[in-house]
Short mmCIF file of C-alpha atoms in Angstrom, two decimals:
data_model
loop_
_atom_site.label_atom_id
_atom_site.label_comp_id
_atom_site.label_asym_id
_atom_site.label_seq_id
_atom_site.Cartn_x
_atom_site.Cartn_y
_atom_site.Cartn_z
CA MET A 1 27.10 -19.32 49.22
CA LYS A 2 24.87 -19.06 52.25
CA HIS A 3 25.49 -22.37 53.97
CA GLY A 4 28.79 -24.10 54.48
CA MET A 5 28.99 -27.19 52.29
CA LYS A 6 28.42 -30.31 54.37
CA ILE A 7 30.57 -33.44 54.22
CA THR A 8 27.57 -35.54 53.15
CA THR A 9 26.82 -33.16 50.27
CA THR A 10 30.42 -33.41 49.12
CA GLY A 11 30.33 -37.19 49.37
CA THR A 12 27.10 -37.46 47.41
CA GLY A 13 28.43 -35.13 44.72
CA LEU A 14 31.63 -37.13 44.38
CA LEU A 15 29.70 -40.38 44.14
CA MET A 16 27.37 -39.02 41.44
CA PHE A 17 30.38 -37.72 39.50
CA LEU A 18 32.03 -41.16 39.57
CA VAL A 19 28.80 -42.94 38.57
CA ILE A 20 28.26 -40.68 35.55
CA TRP A 21 31.91 -41.10 34.55
CA GLN A 22 31.61 -44.87 34.83
CA LEU A 23 28.39 -44.86 32.75
CA LEU A 24 30.01 -42.71 30.05
CA ALA A 25 33.04 -44.99 30.01
CA TRP A 26 30.76 -48.00 29.42
CA ILE A 27 28.81 -46.23 26.70
CA ILE A 28 31.83 -44.88 24.79
CA HIS A 29 33.90 -47.95 25.48
CA ARG A 30 37.17 -46.75 23.92
CA PRO A 31 40.68 -46.14 25.36
CA ILE A 32 40.13 -42.36 25.16
CA LEU A 33 37.76 -42.58 28.15
CA PRO A 34 39.00 -45.11 30.69
CA SER A 35 36.67 -45.87 33.61
CA PRO A 36 37.24 -44.51 37.12
CA ALA A 37 37.94 -48.07 38.23
CA GLU A 38 40.99 -47.97 35.99
CA VAL A 39 42.06 -44.37 36.65
CA LEU A 40 41.60 -44.12 40.43
CA PRO A 41 44.26 -46.76 41.33
CA ILE A 42 46.68 -45.05 38.96
CA PHE A 43 45.80 -41.68 40.47
CA PHE A 44 46.53 -42.82 44.01
CA ARG A 45 49.73 -44.61 42.97
CA LEU A 46 51.05 -41.61 41.01
CA LEU A 47 50.01 -39.18 43.71
CA PHE A 48 52.97 -40.37 45.76
CA GLY A 49 55.26 -40.14 42.74
CA GLU A 50 55.59 -37.84 39.75
CA LEU A 51 51.94 -36.65 39.81
CA GLY A 52 52.34 -35.53 43.41
CA LEU A 53 55.36 -33.44 42.44
CA HIS A 54 53.52 -31.79 39.55
CA MET A 55 50.58 -31.11 41.82
CA ALA A 56 52.84 -29.59 44.46
CA ALA A 57 54.34 -27.32 41.80
CA SER A 58 50.90 -26.13 40.66
CA ALA A 59 49.63 -25.70 44.21
CA GLY A 60 52.75 -23.76 45.11
CA ARG A 61 52.21 -21.40 42.19
CA VAL A 62 48.55 -20.78 43.03
CA VAL A 63 49.19 -20.25 46.73
CA SER A 64 52.12 -17.91 46.02
CA ALA A 65 49.98 -15.98 43.55
CA ILE A 66 47.10 -15.67 46.05
CA SER A 67 49.51 -14.47 48.75
CA LEU A 68 51.21 -12.00 46.42
CA ALA A 69 47.85 -10.64 45.24
CA LEU A 70 46.49 -10.28 48.79
CA ILE A 71 49.61 -8.59 50.14
CA ILE A 72 49.28 -5.84 47.55
CA ALA A 73 45.54 -5.70 46.85
CA VAL A 74 44.29 -5.42 50.45
CA PRO A 75 46.36 -2.37 51.48
CA ALA A 76 45.86 -0.76 48.06
CA GLY A 77 42.09 -1.31 48.25
CA LEU A 78 41.99 0.13 51.77
CA VAL A 79 43.87 3.22 50.67
CA LEU A 80 41.62 3.75 47.64
CA GLY A 81 38.51 3.13 49.75
CA GLN A 82 39.54 5.76 52.27
CA SER A 83 40.82 8.41 49.89
CA ARG A 84 38.25 9.77 47.52
CA SER A 85 40.78 11.83 45.57
CA LEU A 86 43.14 8.88 45.00
CA ASN A 87 40.23 6.73 43.95
CA ARG A 88 39.12 9.34 41.44
CA ILE A 89 42.57 9.19 39.83
CA PHE A 90 42.81 5.41 39.64
CA GLU A 91 39.19 4.44 39.11
CA PRO A 92 39.16 4.83 35.28
CA LEU A 93 42.33 2.75 34.97
CA ILE A 94 40.96 0.00 37.19
CA ALA A 95 37.63 0.05 35.35
CA ILE A 96 39.46 -0.49 32.06
CA ILE A 97 41.84 -3.24 33.21
CA TYR A 98 39.35 -5.08 35.43
CA PRO A 99 37.31 -6.76 32.64
CA ILE A 100 40.30 -7.64 30.41
CA PRO A 101 40.97 -11.40 30.49
CA LYS A 102 44.41 -11.24 32.07
CA ILE A 103 45.70 -14.29 30.17
CA VAL A 104 46.28 -12.11 27.10
CA PHE A 105 49.12 -10.50 29.05
CA LEU A 106 50.92 -13.86 29.16
CA PRO A 107 53.40 -13.10 26.35
CA VAL A 108 53.99 -9.60 27.67
CA ILE A 109 54.79 -10.97 31.10
CA TYR A 110 57.15 -13.56 29.61
CA LEU A 111 58.92 -10.82 27.69
CA LEU A 112 59.21 -8.51 30.67
CA LEU A 113 59.78 -10.94 33.53
CA GLY A 114 61.44 -13.73 31.60
CA ILE A 115 60.51 -17.36 31.37
CA SER A 116 60.40 -18.31 35.00
CA ASP A 117 58.05 -19.41 37.72
CA LEU A 118 57.70 -15.80 38.68
CA SER A 119 56.01 -14.97 35.35
CA LYS A 120 53.35 -17.63 35.86
CA ILE A 121 52.78 -16.61 39.47
CA PHE A 122 52.57 -12.98 38.45
CA LEU A 123 49.96 -13.71 35.77
CA ILE A 124 47.68 -15.51 38.24
CA ALA A 125 48.34 -12.87 40.88
CA ILE A 126 47.04 -10.05 38.67
CA ILE A 127 43.79 -11.96 38.08
CA ILE A 128 43.17 -12.23 41.81
CA PHE A 129 44.62 -8.80 42.49
CA PHE A 130 41.92 -6.90 40.60
CA GLN A 131 39.07 -8.97 42.03
CA VAL A 132 40.24 -8.36 45.60
CA LEU A 133 41.25 -4.73 45.02
CA VAL A 134 37.79 -3.76 43.83
CA VAL A 135 35.85 -5.41 46.65
CA VAL A 136 38.18 -4.14 49.37
CA ARG A 137 37.96 -0.62 47.95
CA ASP A 138 34.16 -0.71 47.83
CA GLU A 139 33.73 -2.26 51.27
CA ALA A 140 36.09 0.26 52.82
CA ALA A 141 34.33 3.16 51.09
CA ASN A 142 30.93 1.97 52.29
CA LEU A 143 31.76 1.98 55.98
CA HIS A 144 29.72 4.50 57.97
CA ARG A 145 31.65 7.59 58.91
CA GLU A 146 30.12 7.43 62.37
CA LEU A 147 31.48 3.92 62.84
CA ILE A 148 35.02 5.07 62.06
CA LEU A 149 34.68 8.14 64.29
CA SER A 150 33.30 6.19 67.21
CA VAL A 151 36.08 3.60 67.01
CA ARG A 152 38.62 6.43 66.81
CA SER A 153 37.04 7.97 69.87
CA LEU A 154 37.64 4.69 71.72
CA GLY A 155 41.35 5.26 71.13
CA ALA A 156 42.02 3.51 67.82
CA GLY A 157 44.63 5.10 65.57
CA ARG A 158 45.55 3.96 62.08
CA ARG A 159 46.71 0.49 63.14
CA GLY A 160 43.77 0.05 65.47
CA LEU A 161 41.29 1.00 62.77
CA PHE A 162 42.88 -1.52 60.40
CA ARG A 163 42.76 -4.27 63.00
CA PHE A 164 39.31 -3.58 64.47
CA VAL A 165 37.37 -2.05 61.57
CA TYR A 166 38.81 -2.35 58.07
CA LEU A 167 40.10 -5.90 58.30
CA PRO A 168 36.96 -7.48 59.78
CA ALA A 169 34.75 -5.30 57.55
CA THR A 170 36.44 -6.43 54.33
CA LEU A 171 37.37 -10.02 55.20
CA PRO A 172 34.07 -11.66 54.14
CA ALA A 173 34.17 -9.86 50.78
CA ILE A 174 37.85 -10.70 50.28
CA LEU A 175 37.12 -14.37 50.85
CA THR A 176 34.11 -14.34 48.52
CA SER A 177 36.10 -12.73 45.73
CA LEU A 178 38.95 -15.19 46.32
CA ARG A 179 36.59 -18.14 46.16
CA VAL A 180 35.12 -16.87 42.91
CA SER A 181 38.45 -16.01 41.29
CA VAL A 182 40.39 -19.09 42.34
CA GLY A 183 38.63 -21.09 39.59
CA THR A 184 39.77 -18.64 36.93
CA ALA A 185 43.22 -18.61 38.47
CA ILE A 186 43.58 -22.38 38.13
CA ALA A 187 42.23 -22.32 34.58
CA VAL A 188 44.85 -19.75 33.63
CA LEU A 189 47.52 -21.72 35.45
CA PHE A 190 46.56 -24.77 33.39
CA ILE A 191 47.18 -22.84 30.19
CA ALA A 192 50.33 -21.15 31.43
CA GLU A 193 51.84 -24.46 32.51
CA GLN A 194 51.45 -26.04 29.10
CA SER A 195 54.58 -24.42 27.81
CA LEU A 196 57.93 -23.16 28.98
CA THR A 197 58.10 -25.31 32.08
CA THR A 198 58.77 -28.93 32.95
CA HIS A 199 56.67 -29.20 36.07
CA GLY A 200 53.09 -28.46 37.01
CA LEU A 201 49.80 -30.20 36.28
CA GLY A 202 49.21 -28.30 33.02
CA TYR A 203 52.53 -29.60 31.72
CA TYR A 204 51.81 -33.10 33.00
CA ILE A 205 48.32 -33.30 31.47
CA ILE A 206 49.20 -31.87 28.06
CA VAL A 207 52.87 -32.63 27.38
CA GLU A 208 53.58 -35.74 29.40
CA THR A 209 50.31 -37.62 28.90
CA TYR A 210 47.89 -36.19 26.30
CA GLN A 211 50.47 -35.69 23.56
CA VAL A 212 51.91 -39.16 24.05
CA LEU A 213 48.52 -40.86 24.36
CA ARG A 214 48.90 -41.97 28.00
CA TYR A 215 45.16 -41.61 28.62
CA PRO A 216 44.76 -43.16 32.09
CA GLU A 217 47.62 -40.97 33.38
CA MET A 218 46.08 -37.96 31.67
CA TYR A 219 42.81 -38.55 33.54
CA ALA A 220 44.74 -38.96 36.77
CA GLY A 221 46.27 -35.54 36.07
CA ILE A 222 42.85 -34.04 35.40
CA LEU A 223 41.62 -35.51 38.68
CA ALA A 224 44.58 -33.94 40.45
CA MET A 225 43.86 -30.52 38.97
CA GLY A 226 40.17 -30.85 39.88
CA PHE A 227 41.17 -31.91 43.37
CA LEU A 228 43.40 -28.85 43.68
CA GLY A 229 40.55 -26.53 42.65
CA VAL A 230 38.00 -28.17 44.93
CA THR A 231 40.37 -28.17 47.90
CA LEU A 232 41.19 -24.48 47.57
CA TYR A 233 37.51 -23.70 47.11
CA PHE A 234 36.53 -25.54 50.26
CA ILE A 235 39.33 -24.08 52.35
CA ILE A 236 38.27 -20.56 51.38
CA ASN A 237 34.62 -21.48 51.87
CA ARG A 238 35.37 -22.65 55.42
CA PHE A 239 37.01 -19.34 56.31
CA GLU A 240 34.17 -17.48 54.67
CA PHE A 241 31.61 -19.40 56.68
CA TYR A 242 33.44 -18.53 59.86
CA PHE A 243 33.89 -14.83 59.14
CA ASN A 244 30.46 -13.96 57.80
CA ARG A 245 28.40 -15.18 60.76
CA HIS A 246 26.83 -11.76 61.17
CA LEU A 247 25.56 -11.90 57.57
CA ARG A 248 23.76 -15.19 58.18
CA LEU A 249 21.56 -14.09 61.07
CA ASP A 250 18.32 -15.17 59.42
CA ASP A 251 19.44 -18.78 59.40
CA GLU A 252 19.59 -19.04 63.16
CA MET B 1 36.64 23.20 85.36
CA ILE B 2 36.86 20.19 83.11
CA ALA B 3 36.73 21.69 79.65
CA GLU B 4 37.72 25.03 78.21
CA VAL B 5 37.50 26.24 74.63
CA LYS B 6 39.88 29.15 74.10
CA ASN B 7 39.73 31.48 71.08
CA LEU B 8 38.63 28.63 68.86
CA THR B 9 38.57 29.21 65.12
CA PHE B 10 37.54 26.41 62.81
CA THR B 11 36.70 26.24 59.11
CA TYR B 12 35.85 23.48 56.66
CA GLY B 13 38.00 24.08 53.58
CA LYS B 14 37.39 27.51 52.11
CA GLN B 15 33.92 28.01 53.60
CA PRO B 16 33.27 30.80 56.11
CA PRO B 17 34.41 29.84 59.60
CA VAL B 18 32.06 27.77 61.73
CA PHE B 19 33.69 29.17 64.86
CA GLU B 20 35.62 32.38 65.18
CA ASN B 21 37.38 33.27 68.43
CA PHE B 22 34.87 31.16 70.26
CA ASN B 23 35.14 30.63 74.01
CA LEU B 24 33.40 28.20 76.31
CA LYS B 25 33.87 26.89 79.83
CA ILE B 26 32.36 23.75 81.26
CA GLN B 27 32.54 22.90 84.97
CA ARG B 28 33.19 19.40 86.21
CA GLY B 29 29.99 17.50 86.90
CA GLU B 30 27.79 19.76 84.80
CA THR B 31 25.30 18.72 82.20
CA VAL B 32 25.35 20.93 79.12
CA SER B 33 22.95 20.84 76.18
CA ILE B 34 24.17 22.27 72.92
CA ILE B 35 21.27 23.26 70.73
CA GLY B 36 21.01 24.86 67.33
CA PRO B 37 19.69 24.33 63.82
CA SER B 38 21.48 21.90 61.50
CA GLY B 39 24.66 23.36 60.10
CA CYS B 40 25.26 25.61 63.09
CA GLY B 41 28.38 23.73 64.11
CA LYS B 42 27.12 21.85 67.14
CA THR B 43 28.42 18.48 65.97
CA THR B 44 31.64 20.15 64.84
CA LEU B 45 32.12 21.53 68.35
CA LEU B 46 31.59 18.07 69.82
CA HIS B 47 34.06 16.50 67.41
CA LEU B 48 36.60 19.20 68.21
CA MET B 49 36.20 18.50 71.91
CA ALA B 50 36.51 14.77 71.23
CA GLY B 51 39.79 15.36 69.36
CA LEU B 52 38.40 14.03 66.08
CA LEU B 53 38.93 17.43 64.46
CA ARG B 54 41.66 19.98 65.05
CA PRO B 55 41.08 23.69 65.54
CA LYS B 56 42.50 26.04 62.95
CA SER B 57 43.58 28.29 65.77
CA GLY B 58 42.92 28.51 69.46
CA LYS B 59 42.77 25.44 71.65
CA ILE B 60 40.61 23.11 73.59
CA VAL B 61 41.75 22.09 77.05
CA ILE B 62 40.18 19.12 78.77
CA ALA B 63 41.15 18.17 82.32
CA GLY B 64 44.17 20.44 82.13
CA SER B 65 45.71 19.24 78.87
CA PRO B 66 45.18 20.52 75.33
CA VAL B 67 43.38 18.10 73.03
CA PHE B 68 45.21 16.99 69.87
CA ARG B 69 43.70 13.56 69.37
CA PRO B 70 40.93 11.50 70.97
CA ARG B 71 41.82 11.18 74.64
CA PRO B 72 41.18 7.89 76.41
CA GLN B 73 39.02 9.37 79.17
CA THR B 74 36.57 11.11 76.85
CA GLY B 75 33.47 9.09 76.03
CA LEU B 76 31.57 9.69 72.81
CA VAL B 77 28.17 8.36 71.77
CA PHE B 78 26.66 8.87 68.32
CA GLN B 79 23.11 8.76 67.05
CA ASP B 80 23.51 5.42 65.30
CA HIS B 81 25.93 3.28 63.34
CA GLY B 82 28.58 3.39 66.01
CA LEU B 83 28.58 -0.37 66.57
CA LEU B 84 30.56 -2.94 64.61
CA PRO B 85 27.97 -4.87 62.57
CA TRP B 86 30.07 -8.06 62.59
CA ALA B 87 30.53 -8.16 66.37
CA THR B 88 28.10 -9.27 69.08
CA VAL B 89 26.83 -6.99 71.82
CA LEU B 90 29.49 -8.36 74.15
CA ASP B 91 32.31 -7.93 71.62
CA ASN B 92 31.11 -4.43 70.84
CA ALA B 93 30.95 -3.55 74.51
CA LEU B 94 34.48 -4.91 75.01
CA LEU B 95 35.88 -3.03 72.00
CA GLY B 96 37.32 -0.13 74.02
CA PHE B 97 39.29 -2.54 76.22
CA ARG B 98 40.42 -4.56 73.20
CA ILE B 99 41.78 -1.41 71.56
CA ARG B 100 43.53 -0.48 74.79
CA SER B 101 45.22 -3.83 75.14
CA PHE B 102 46.11 -3.77 71.42
CA TYR B 103 48.15 -0.62 71.95
CA GLY B 104 49.18 -1.27 75.53
CA PRO B 105 49.26 1.55 78.08
CA ASP B 106 51.09 4.06 75.86
CA GLY B 107 49.40 7.19 77.17
CA ARG B 108 48.12 8.08 73.70
CA HIS B 109 45.56 5.46 72.79
CA ALA B 110 45.12 4.21 76.32
CA LEU B 111 45.84 5.56 79.77
CA GLU B 112 49.45 5.28 80.83
CA GLU B 113 48.94 3.89 84.29
CA SER B 114 45.93 1.69 83.73
CA ARG B 115 46.38 -1.82 82.50
CA THR B 116 43.02 -3.53 82.66
CA ASP B 117 43.28 -7.29 82.50
CA LYS B 118 40.71 -9.36 80.65
CA ASP B 119 38.73 -10.39 83.73
CA GLU B 120 38.52 -6.83 85.00
CA ALA B 121 37.38 -5.61 81.55
CA MET B 122 34.74 -8.33 81.45
CA ARG B 123 33.54 -7.45 84.95
CA ARG B 124 33.24 -3.77 84.12
CA VAL B 125 31.47 -4.40 80.81
CA ASN B 126 29.10 -6.86 82.46
CA ARG B 127 28.24 -4.39 85.18
CA TRP B 128 27.17 -1.85 82.57
CA LEU B 129 25.33 -4.37 80.44
CA ILE B 130 23.30 -5.36 83.49
CA LYS B 131 22.75 -1.74 84.51
CA LEU B 132 21.48 -0.95 81.02
CA GLY B 133 19.31 -4.06 80.91
CA ILE B 134 20.97 -5.65 77.89
CA ASP B 135 22.90 -8.45 79.60
CA SER B 136 20.57 -11.04 78.07
CA LEU B 137 21.49 -9.88 74.56
CA ILE B 138 25.26 -10.37 74.69
CA ASN B 139 25.33 -12.89 71.85
CA LYS B 140 23.13 -10.86 69.50
CA TYR B 141 24.45 -8.85 66.58
CA PRO B 142 23.49 -5.17 66.13
CA ALA B 143 21.15 -6.02 63.24
CA GLN B 144 19.12 -8.18 65.62
CA LEU B 145 18.60 -5.37 68.13
CA SER B 146 16.12 -2.51 68.35
CA ARG B 147 17.47 1.00 68.01
CA GLY B 148 17.11 1.52 71.74
CA GLN B 149 19.08 -1.65 72.49
CA ARG B 150 21.78 -0.61 70.04
CA GLN B 151 22.09 2.75 71.74
CA ARG B 152 22.29 1.07 75.14
CA THR B 153 25.13 -1.09 73.81
CA ALA B 154 26.97 1.99 72.58
CA ILE B 155 26.49 3.67 75.97
CA ALA B 156 27.67 0.56 77.83
CA ARG B 157 30.76 0.38 75.62
CA THR B 158 31.61 4.00 76.39
CA LEU B 159 30.81 4.02 80.11
CA ALA B 160 32.69 0.77 80.78
CA LEU B 161 35.87 2.74 80.02
CA GLU B 162 34.96 5.05 82.95
CA PRO B 163 35.20 8.38 81.13
CA ASP B 164 35.39 11.66 83.04
CA ILE B 165 33.42 13.44 80.32
CA LEU B 166 30.65 12.04 78.15
CA LEU B 167 29.92 13.66 74.78
CA MET B 168 26.68 12.68 73.06
CA ASP B 169 25.72 13.62 69.52
CA GLU B 170 21.94 13.51 69.04
CA PRO B 171 21.99 10.19 70.89
CA PHE B 172 18.24 9.78 71.16
CA SER B 173 16.82 11.40 68.05
CA ALA B 174 16.30 8.13 66.20
CA LEU B 175 14.38 6.58 69.09
CA ASP B 176 10.69 6.28 69.96
CA ALA B 177 9.40 8.67 72.62
CA ALA B 178 9.00 6.05 75.35
CA ILE B 179 12.49 4.61 74.86
CA ARG B 180 13.88 8.12 74.66
CA GLU B 181 12.35 9.06 78.03
CA ASN B 182 13.73 5.91 79.51
CA LEU B 183 17.25 6.63 78.27
CA TYR B 184 17.07 10.28 79.45
CA ASP B 185 16.34 9.03 82.94
CA LEU B 186 19.15 6.52 82.69
CA VAL B 187 21.75 9.07 81.60
CA MET B 188 20.63 11.55 84.25
CA LYS B 189 20.81 8.82 86.90
CA ILE B 190 24.34 7.93 85.84
CA HIS B 191 25.23 11.60 85.89
CA ARG B 192 23.89 12.00 89.43
CA GLU B 193 25.56 8.85 90.72
CA SER B 194 29.01 9.51 89.32
CA ALA B 195 29.03 13.29 88.86
CA LEU B 196 29.93 12.59 85.24
CA THR B 197 30.16 15.65 83.03
CA VAL B 198 27.66 15.19 80.21
CA ILE B 199 27.55 17.27 77.03
CA ILE B 200 24.69 16.51 74.72
CA VAL B 201 24.10 17.89 71.25
CA THR B 202 20.48 18.15 70.17
CA HIS B 203 18.13 20.05 67.89
CA ASN B 204 15.18 19.33 70.17
CA ILE B 205 14.25 22.14 72.58
CA ASP B 206 12.53 19.90 75.14
CA GLU B 207 15.47 17.52 75.15
CA ALA B 208 17.85 20.42 75.70
CA ILE B 209 15.80 21.61 78.68
CA GLN B 210 15.47 18.15 80.15
CA MET B 211 19.18 17.29 79.94
CA GLY B 212 21.19 20.48 80.34
CA LYS B 213 21.69 22.45 83.54
CA LYS B 214 23.28 24.83 81.09
CA ILE B 215 22.04 25.26 77.57
CA LEU B 216 24.42 26.52 74.93
CA VAL B 217 22.67 28.03 71.92
CA LEU B 218 24.56 28.04 68.64
CA ARG B 219 22.95 30.04 65.92
CA GLY B 220 24.81 31.17 62.91
CA SER B 221 27.54 30.20 60.56
CA SER B 222 30.25 32.11 62.45
CA ASN B 223 29.84 31.49 66.14
CA ARG B 224 31.74 34.11 68.09
CA GLN B 225 30.37 34.09 71.61
CA SER B 226 28.51 31.48 73.57
CA HIS B 227 24.93 32.14 74.58
CA TYR B 228 24.66 30.26 77.84
CA ILE B 229 21.30 29.83 79.51
CA GLU B 230 21.07 28.58 83.08
CA ASN B 231 18.43 25.92 83.53
CA HIS B 232 17.40 24.83 87.01
CA ILE B 233 14.79 22.30 86.03
CA ALA B 234 17.11 19.95 84.13
CA GLY B 235 16.90 16.38 85.28
CA LEU B 236 13.69 16.87 87.24
CA SER B 237 11.08 14.25 86.50
CA ASP B 238 8.30 16.84 86.37
CA TYR B 239 10.33 19.46 84.50
CA GLN B 240 7.54 19.98 81.98
CA ASN B 241 5.13 21.09 84.71
CA ARG B 242 7.45 23.68 86.20
CA PRO B 243 6.59 27.31 85.47
CA GLU B 244 10.15 27.89 84.20
CA PHE B 245 9.66 25.33 81.47
CA LYS B 246 7.40 27.49 79.31
CA ILE B 247 9.56 30.55 79.82
CA LEU B 248 12.73 28.68 78.86
CA ARG B 249 11.07 27.12 75.88
CA LYS B 250 9.92 30.50 74.62
CA GLU B 251 13.34 32.02 75.22
CA LEU B 252 15.04 29.23 73.27
CA ARG B 253 12.54 29.50 70.41
CA VAL B 254 13.19 33.20 70.11
CA LEU B 255 16.95 32.68 70.18
CA LEU B 256 16.83 29.94 67.58
CA ASN B 257 14.54 31.82 65.25
CA GLU B 258 16.41 35.08 65.30
#
């Protein structure tokens, strides 16, 4: 995305979304699609009750997974980007695993890590891990040798290069890949939360509401999950906008 | 004497040595051109002196101490691509000071005794930005600058750290003739004002004659001894009209073509 999303754009989008929803609710006119006028009050009421707790559980899992993925993927990508021989060893493996939809590993992870929060976090983390690993590796490998040498000649050692070259060079790409993969991450979380847990929005939407026909609450849950995705997206987008100023020179 | 190369041997991997028992002495305040065809090892020699490469045997002594890693008082300027693309001219020019304050005065990455505070760093950088005529560009990014302006930024960044020796690797070869002339004059002026030792690597004979009071000719794959040529017309504005110019030029051509 070239421009940072403006508040007015967000507002207009939200309004259009609600209007279309309302229209559909009028047209279908059945309990399976309650109108926003019915759902929104429930959403805000539940947000400070059980829905809020489920949302906090989901958000906690996503944020932990993002952190876990970044902590491992960024240093690993930097190492691979700087070492041609290491990259030659790992590249085929990464190329094979990268396109696999990671959700198929769900049962394997349950078997190996047990049925715990950690398994769900781990599953989402590996989705983000590969996205970030690949971009960090490529960005680090594409840095001009002269740039590295000249920064070294100014006194930077390994830590200095990380702080002044590799980190700022890869940050915009890290944020872009995060923004793109966070949607997939939440989708996978939704599926992973439908079983073997008693908290999280996936559990709330499927087990607590959908299966027992509590439709307005179900829509409130869907709103909460959408809200979670949009919020994460915009937070990352804000950082991205700040850190890629030099890539937006034509706009000025 | 500011720099001495003693019995230097250097090889890349299993290739034949680029330098074998090579010796070189550079006096303080000299300007030295290093000239030779591509692949002769001139950039390698510069990187060895800058501490970016390590000799296989022998040693390089600068200002009395052997070089094992980049030393804080050595300045290095490359042909291009030495600036951070995501940082403005000002941030690029301040980079040396930022790195120094990141490490603190540890004697390895920064001088032990010097602790330059932010205001002092800003003052020194500003002085050089003004001197190099790029003070109006401080908020621009490298992609928005001409090649000449980028090179001025790189020079400002290096000189703001007040080096005692300035190493330049083909610094002007990507520039237009007029801008090149202008930067030659600038570097020679700085050299005269501060008695800065300047070592410049080039493949251009005229550039070598213009810049170097001594011209070091590197020729082959295994450099054993240094061919030093004294040059009395370096830095003169009318150097091309001096009778020595043609003689030197011919001499260098012969040496390089042998």
